[in-house]
Tab-separated table of C-alpha atoms and ligand atoms in Angstrom:
chain	number	residue	atom	x	y	z
A	1239	MET	CA	-77.413	12.362	-9.567
A	1240	SER	CA	-74.592	10.002	-8.434
A	1241	LEU	CA	-74.143	6.774	-10.412
A	1242	VAL	CA	-73.206	4.901	-7.219
A	1243	PRO	CA	-75.815	4.614	-4.552
A	1244	PRO	CA	-74.444	6.264	-1.329
A	1245	LEU	CA	-74.615	3.001	0.632
A	1246	LEU	CA	-72.270	1.281	-1.782
A	1247	VAL	CA	-69.413	3.871	-1.431
A	1248	PRO	CA	-67.823	2.430	1.777
A	1249	LEU	CA	-68.065	-1.070	0.245
A	1250	LEU	CA	-66.222	0.081	-2.898
A	1251	LEU	CA	-63.435	1.667	-0.804
A	1252	VAL	CA	-62.886	-1.646	1.018
A	1253	GLN	CA	-62.690	-3.419	-2.374
A	1254	LEU	CA	-60.153	-0.887	-3.678
A	1255	ARG	CA	-57.977	-1.347	-0.566
A	1256	LEU	CA	-58.038	-5.111	-1.099
A	1257	VAL	CA	-57.025	-4.761	-4.758
A	1258	PHE	CA	-54.217	-2.181	-4.328
A	1259	GLY	CA	-53.303	-2.949	-0.729
A	1260	SER	CA	-50.690	-5.566	-1.667
A	1261	ALA	CA	-48.980	-3.126	-4.070
A	1262	GLY	CA	-48.813	-0.525	-1.304
A	1263	THR	CA	-47.340	-3.026	1.123
A	1264	CYS	CA	-44.828	-4.145	-1.483
A	1265	GLN	CA	-43.642	-0.564	-2.013
A	1266	ALA	CA	-43.249	-0.131	1.704
A	1267	HIS	CA	-40.931	-3.178	1.700
A	1268	ILE	CA	-38.851	-1.726	-1.126
A	1269	ARG	CA	-38.552	1.529	0.778
A	1270	ASP	CA	-37.477	-0.375	3.907
A	1271	ASP	CA	-34.793	-2.171	1.872
A	1272	ILE	CA	-33.541	1.074	0.351
A	1273	SER	CA	-33.365	2.849	3.676
A	1274	SER	CA	-31.373	-0.051	5.136
A	1275	PHE	CA	-29.042	-0.225	2.098
A	1276	GLN	CA	-25.495	-0.871	3.184
A	1277	SER	CA	-22.246	-0.420	1.332
A	1278	PRO	CA	-20.975	-3.671	-0.285
A	1279	ALA	CA	-18.067	-3.399	2.142
A	1280	ASP	CA	-20.516	-4.373	4.914
A	1281	LEU	CA	-21.812	-7.488	3.144
A	1282	PRO	CA	-20.788	-10.758	4.754
A	1283	GLY	CA	-17.814	-12.247	2.938
A	1284	PHE	CA	-17.207	-9.205	0.756
A	1285	THR	CA	-13.663	-7.916	0.263
A	1286	ARG	CA	-11.916	-5.812	-2.374
A	1287	SER	CA	-8.745	-7.816	-1.788
A	1288	VAL	CA	-7.547	-10.093	-4.584
A	1289	TYR	CA	-4.684	-12.516	-4.978
A	1290	GLN	CA	-3.615	-13.480	-8.499
A	1291	ARG	CA	-0.541	-15.139	-9.973
A	1292	ASP	CA	1.112	-11.836	-10.889
A	1293	HIS	CA	-0.466	-9.267	-8.561
A	1294	ALA	CA	-2.349	-8.809	-5.313
A	1295	LEU	CA	-4.448	-6.075	-3.775
A	1296	ILE	CA	-4.626	-6.141	0.028
A	1297	THR	CA	-7.253	-3.768	1.383
A	1298	PRO	CA	-7.490	-2.723	5.057
A	1299	GLU	CA	-10.416	-5.013	5.969
A	1300	SER	CA	-8.306	-8.064	5.144
A	1301	GLN	CA	-5.188	-7.085	7.068
A	1302	VAL	CA	-4.442	-9.625	9.782
A	1303	PHE	CA	-2.084	-8.571	12.582
A	1304	SER	CA	0.006	-11.006	14.588
A	1305	ALA	CA	2.957	-10.780	16.982
A	1306	LEU	CA	6.309	-9.814	15.490
A	1307	PRO	CA	8.894	-12.419	16.540
A	1308	GLY	CA	11.444	-10.948	18.959
A	1309	TRP	CA	9.704	-7.543	19.211
A	1310	THR	CA	7.915	-6.513	22.410
A	1311	ASN	CA	4.323	-5.190	22.327
A	1312	ALA	CA	4.368	-5.012	18.548
A	1313	GLN	CA	2.256	-6.563	15.828
A	1314	ALA	CA	2.556	-6.797	12.060
A	1315	ALA	CA	0.237	-7.306	9.104
A	1316	TYR	CA	2.311	-8.748	6.267
A	1317	LEU	CA	1.229	-7.272	2.923
A	1318	VAL	CA	3.876	-8.842	0.660
A	1319	THR	CA	6.096	-11.845	1.435
A	1320	PRO	CA	8.099	-14.375	-0.616
A	1321	ALA	CA	5.079	-16.702	-0.349
A	1322	ILE	CA	3.521	-14.469	-3.019
A	1323	GLY	CA	6.575	-14.689	-5.309
A	1324	SER	CA	8.443	-11.569	-4.167
A	1325	HIS	CA	12.064	-11.363	-2.994
A	1326	PHE	CA	11.096	-8.880	-0.241
A	1327	THR	CA	8.636	-8.421	2.578
A	1328	MET	CA	6.474	-5.364	3.138
A	1329	TYR	CA	4.493	-5.102	6.355
A	1330	ILE	CA	2.625	-2.656	8.529
A	1331	ALA	CA	4.100	-2.633	12.044
A	1332	ARG	CA	2.137	-1.352	15.018
A	1333	MET	CA	3.954	-0.677	18.264
A	1334	GLU	CA	2.119	0.042	21.472
A	1335	ALA	CA	3.576	2.324	24.146
A	1336	SER	CA	6.802	0.875	25.639
A	1337	SER	CA	7.723	-1.439	22.792
A	1338	SER	CA	10.990	-2.288	21.117
A	1339	SER	CA	11.992	-3.911	17.846
A	1340	ALA	CA	14.209	-6.890	17.045
A	1341	PRO	CA	16.856	-6.877	14.290
A	1342	PRO	CA	16.048	-8.297	10.862
A	1343	LEU	CA	17.520	-11.656	9.847
A	1344	PRO	CA	21.293	-11.716	9.152
A	1345	GLY	CA	22.193	-10.090	5.833
A	1346	VAL	CA	18.783	-8.426	5.543
A	1347	GLU	CA	18.416	-4.672	4.948
A	1348	ARG	CA	15.408	-2.760	6.308
A	1349	LEU	CA	13.572	0.446	5.467
A	1350	VAL	CA	11.106	1.994	7.935
A	1351	PHE	CA	8.572	4.662	6.888
A	1352	VAL	CA	6.313	6.239	9.529
A	1353	LEU	CA	2.553	6.398	8.804
A	1354	ALA	CA	1.171	7.613	12.161
A	1355	GLY	CA	2.748	8.663	15.462
A	1356	SER	CA	6.483	8.702	16.013
A	1357	VAL	CA	9.181	6.209	16.936
A	1358	LEU	CA	12.666	6.504	18.395
A	1359	LEU	CA	15.479	4.900	16.432
A	1360	THR	CA	18.667	4.151	18.380
A	1361	THR	CA	21.674	3.107	16.363
A	1362	HIS	CA	23.943	1.867	19.206
A	1363	ASN	CA	27.019	3.373	17.597
A	1364	VAL	CA	29.810	5.205	19.405
A	1365	MET	CA	27.721	8.372	19.507
A	1366	ASN	CA	24.619	6.373	20.516
A	1367	ASP	CA	22.648	8.489	18.059
A	1368	ASP	CA	18.900	8.753	18.588
A	1369	ASN	CA	16.567	9.799	15.800
A	1370	GLU	CA	12.904	10.630	16.380
A	1371	LEU	CA	11.041	9.512	13.257
A	1372	SER	CA	7.624	11.108	12.749
A	1373	VAL	CA	5.062	10.895	9.917
A	1374	ASN	CA	6.744	10.912	6.473
A	1375	SER	CA	10.175	10.252	8.058
A	1376	TYR	CA	12.106	7.138	7.203
A	1377	ALA	CA	15.290	5.260	7.975
A	1378	TYR	CA	17.326	2.886	5.844
A	1379	LEU	CA	19.177	0.284	7.903
A	1380	PRO	CA	21.865	-1.613	5.954
A	1381	PRO	CA	22.427	-5.328	6.646
A	1382	HIS	CA	24.116	-6.124	10.010
A	1383	PHE	CA	23.480	-2.553	11.192
A	1384	ASN	CA	22.888	-2.497	14.937
A	1385	HIS	CA	19.679	-0.600	15.736
A	1386	THR	CA	16.501	-0.670	17.834
A	1387	LEU	CA	13.162	1.093	17.396
A	1388	TYR	CA	11.479	2.216	20.640
A	1389	SER	CA	8.029	3.669	21.161
A	1390	THR	CA	6.628	5.585	24.091
A	1391	ALA	CA	3.189	5.986	22.458
A	1392	PRO	CA	1.347	3.993	19.761
A	1393	VAL	CA	2.990	4.264	16.337
A	1394	THR	CA	2.323	2.695	12.927
A	1395	PHE	CA	4.912	2.345	10.189
A	1396	LEU	CA	5.649	0.485	6.991
A	1397	VAL	CA	8.639	-1.846	6.869
A	1398	LEU	CA	10.454	-3.209	3.820
A	1399	GLU	CA	12.995	-5.991	4.217
A	1400	ARG	CA	15.057	-7.944	1.732
A	1401	ARG	CA	18.320	-9.908	1.720
A	1402	TYR	CA	20.912	-7.430	0.462
A	1403	PHE	CA	22.095	-8.326	-3.045
A	1404	ALA	CA	25.864	-7.589	-2.936
A	1405	SER	CA	27.558	-6.861	-6.235
A	1406	GLN	CA	31.155	-7.849	-6.993
A	1407	ALA	CA	31.174	-5.140	-9.659
A	1408	LEU	CA	31.006	-2.648	-6.770
A	1409	ASP	CA	33.953	-4.269	-4.935
A	1410	ASN	CA	31.442	-5.408	-2.368
A	1411	GLN	CA	31.115	-1.893	-0.918
A	1412	ARG	CA	28.236	-1.633	1.534
A	1413	PRO	CA	25.337	0.868	1.592
A	1414	GLN	CA	25.174	3.476	4.360
A	1415	PHE	CA	22.676	4.072	7.176
A	1416	LEU	CA	20.313	6.947	6.276
A	1417	VAL	CA	17.479	8.883	7.876
A	1418	GLY	CA	15.339	11.464	6.112
A	1419	ASN	CA	11.939	12.968	5.470
A	1420	VAL	CA	9.977	12.917	2.201
A	1421	ASP	CA	9.619	16.721	2.290
A	1422	ASP	CA	13.393	17.138	2.189
A	1423	ARG	CA	13.883	14.946	-0.879
A	1424	PRO	CA	14.329	16.765	-4.207
A	1425	LEU	CA	11.762	16.594	-6.983
A	1426	LEU	CA	13.202	14.552	-9.855
A	1427	GLU	CA	12.748	14.815	-13.598
A	1428	THR	CA	10.072	12.487	-15.016
A	1429	PRO	CA	10.414	12.771	-18.805
A	1430	GLY	CA	7.095	12.029	-20.528
A	1431	GLU	CA	5.223	11.796	-17.222
A	1432	VAL	CA	3.203	14.318	-15.191
A	1433	PHE	CA	3.443	12.958	-11.642
A	1434	ASP	CA	5.820	14.403	-9.012
A	1435	LEU	CA	8.588	11.997	-8.085
A	1436	ARG	CA	10.857	11.810	-5.050
A	1437	LYS	CA	13.170	8.924	-4.183
A	1438	LEU	CA	13.991	8.074	-0.581
A	1439	LEU	CA	17.448	6.608	-1.299
A	1440	PRO	CA	20.265	8.123	-3.362
A	1441	SER	CA	20.494	7.039	-7.006
A	1442	ASP	CA	23.663	5.068	-6.336
A	1443	ALA	CA	24.376	1.568	-7.673
A	1444	ILE	CA	25.319	0.410	-4.207
A	1445	TYR	CA	21.610	0.257	-3.320
A	1446	ASP	CA	19.706	-2.718	-4.709
A	1447	PHE	CA	16.303	-1.035	-4.342
A	1448	ASN	CA	14.726	2.365	-4.009
A	1449	VAL	CA	11.420	3.740	-2.774
A	1450	HIS	CA	9.589	6.173	-5.033
A	1451	ILE	CA	7.093	8.620	-3.544
A	1452	MET	CA	4.756	9.491	-6.413
A	1453	ASP	CA	2.171	12.312	-6.357
A	1454	PHE	CA	-0.693	12.648	-8.857
A	1455	GLN	CA	-3.256	15.454	-8.972
A	1456	PRO	CA	-6.860	14.307	-9.628
A	1457	GLY	CA	-7.180	13.396	-13.320
A	1458	GLU	CA	-3.466	12.684	-13.803
A	1459	TYR	CA	-2.318	9.247	-14.842
A	1460	LEU	CA	0.745	7.201	-15.786
A	1461	ASN	CA	1.629	7.756	-19.424
A	1462	VAL	CA	4.000	4.854	-19.905
A	1463	LYS	CA	2.163	1.548	-20.265
A	1464	GLU	CA	4.633	-0.174	-17.981
A	1465	VAL	CA	5.511	-3.859	-18.304
A	1466	HIS	CA	8.921	-4.338	-16.694
A	1467	TYR	CA	11.276	-6.679	-14.934
A	1468	PHE	CA	11.200	-4.809	-11.623
A	1469	GLN	CA	8.982	-5.901	-8.753
A	1470	HIS	CA	6.824	-3.446	-6.814
A	1471	GLY	CA	5.343	-3.208	-3.362
A	1472	LEU	CA	2.946	-0.253	-3.301
A	1473	PHE	CA	1.145	1.430	-0.395
A	1474	LEU	CA	-1.388	4.145	-1.229
A	1475	LEU	CA	-0.751	6.945	1.283
A	1476	GLU	CA	-3.342	9.473	0.050
A	1477	GLY	CA	-6.253	9.785	-2.367
A	1478	ARG	CA	-8.052	7.343	-4.623
A	1479	GLY	CA	-8.129	6.185	-8.222
A	1480	ILE	CA	-8.095	3.198	-10.529
A	1481	TYR	CA	-5.156	0.791	-10.628
A	1482	ARG	CA	-4.768	-1.440	-13.638
A	1483	LEU	CA	-2.981	-4.717	-12.864
A	1484	SER	CA	-2.746	-7.241	-15.690
A	1485	ASN	CA	-6.187	-7.093	-17.323
A	1486	GLN	CA	-8.118	-6.033	-14.222
A	1487	TRP	CA	-9.009	-2.482	-13.179
A	1488	TYR	CA	-9.310	-1.909	-9.445
A	1489	PRO	CA	-10.817	1.080	-7.610
A	1490	VAL	CA	-8.267	1.828	-4.865
A	1491	GLN	CA	-7.943	4.258	-1.977
A	1492	ALA	CA	-5.528	5.325	0.772
A	1493	GLY	CA	-4.631	2.370	2.990
A	1494	ASP	CA	-4.615	-0.181	0.127
A	1495	ALA	CA	-1.480	-2.188	-0.630
A	1496	ILE	CA	-0.485	-3.778	-3.948
A	1497	TRP	CA	2.049	-6.412	-4.991
A	1498	MET	CA	3.199	-6.324	-8.631
A	1499	ALA	CA	5.203	-9.265	-9.960
A	1500	PRO	CA	7.826	-8.739	-12.662
A	1501	PHE	CA	6.236	-7.942	-16.041
A	1502	VAL	CA	2.695	-7.376	-14.811
A	1503	PRO	CA	1.067	-4.650	-16.948
A	1504	GLN	CA	0.463	-1.684	-14.627
A	1505	TRP	CA	-1.194	1.713	-14.846
A	1506	TYR	CA	-2.712	4.270	-12.466
A	1507	GLY	CA	-5.290	7.007	-12.958
A	1508	ALA	CA	-5.870	9.395	-10.030
A	1509	LEU	CA	-9.521	10.347	-9.357
A	1510	GLY	CA	-11.454	11.971	-6.549
A	1511	ARG	CA	-10.936	15.490	-5.285
A	1512	THR	CA	-7.594	15.224	-3.572
A	1513	ARG	CA	-4.027	14.349	-4.483
A	1514	SER	CA	-2.983	10.699	-4.731
A	1515	ARG	CA	0.352	9.818	-3.167
A	1516	TYR	CA	1.898	6.364	-3.158
A	1517	PHE	CA	4.948	4.650	-1.688
A	1518	LEU	CA	6.538	2.269	-4.189
A	1519	TYR	CA	9.296	-0.305	-3.622
A	1520	LYS	CA	11.332	-1.017	-6.768
A	1521	ASP	CA	14.367	-3.319	-7.111
A	1522	ILE	CA	17.144	-1.807	-9.221
A	1523	ASN	CA	20.824	-1.880	-10.189
A	1524	ARG	CA	21.354	-5.639	-10.410
A	1525	ASP	CA	21.759	-7.993	-13.391
A	1526	PRO	CA	18.707	-10.306	-13.520
A	1527	LEU	CA	20.943	-13.233	-14.526
A	1528	LEU	CA	22.806	-12.896	-11.227
A	1529	HIS	CA	19.636	-12.849	-9.214
A	1530	PRO	CA	20.000	-15.214	-6.261
A	1531	TYR	CA	16.297	-16.111	-6.238
A	1532	GLY	CA	16.373	-18.172	-9.390
A	1533	TYR	CA	15.040	-15.749	-12.013
B	354	LIG	O1	9.000	3.542	-11.726
B	354	LIG	C1	8.064	2.765	-11.874
B	354	LIG	O2	8.238	1.594	-12.257
B	354	LIG	C2	6.654	3.282	-11.576
B	354	LIG	N1	6.327	4.370	-12.466
B	354	LIG	N2	5.647	2.228	-11.632
B	354	LIG	C3	4.375	2.429	-11.167
B	354	LIG	O3	4.039	3.518	-10.703
B	354	LIG	N3	3.540	1.372	-11.215
B	355	LIG	MN1	6.511	0.313	-12.470
């Protein structure tokens, strides 16, 4: 025989629903929250970008594009400028169809590296040479070198500019105009390191900077715990990993840009499933005591 009289059963069920109903509702709310979970990148005010005394990380969501003075139909997002403490600028330039560039300031050298699309470089010399620069192609334009970049379709490229640091020790010889492609640059020795290294400019003292293209397979990392005088402007072209800057450790991925001041401790570990490749500006070949920027 049942302990509960049959008439009381529906009443008990109502009581049970009242007691546990709130818990059920609460769980439903949690489930709603989980199903609407969004990546931190979507949170209002969230950015991975940071700006510190001796380094900065500029991630794509914080790039701000504005008109490039003198250029037509072109915009730039400055990633590194002297306002940050550097002696160079690094920016992403975007040209729409039918655009043209303006020259850099007098005495300023320029390096262009194509990220997407292609651009026509005219050098206005006797031969009126034209060079079509596509992805992974680059051009080095010495100071006072007459040139214009033209686009017939949208193109995106990185630009480095700095005032050329002439050296009397080199009898004031001037660097030469160069065009090239990363794939045609030789692999260089990297004693004690595992990454693949290519340099875009010749290892010649006439150049006051170089650009290193560095490739790491997943799991590879920098062995040297670098703390050095040279400045860096870095743009991560492929892959992802962890960049150590000073005493912070930043998850980074393709499209991120980094500024490293002189002597900032720096290290990279490549993670993920694909190769990491970065573009790295480095000033070289000049005596720091002669540096015109007061160091
Ligand atoms: O050459 C360099 O200074 C380079 N290995 N630095 C870096 O990757 N952070
Ligand atoms: Mn370094």
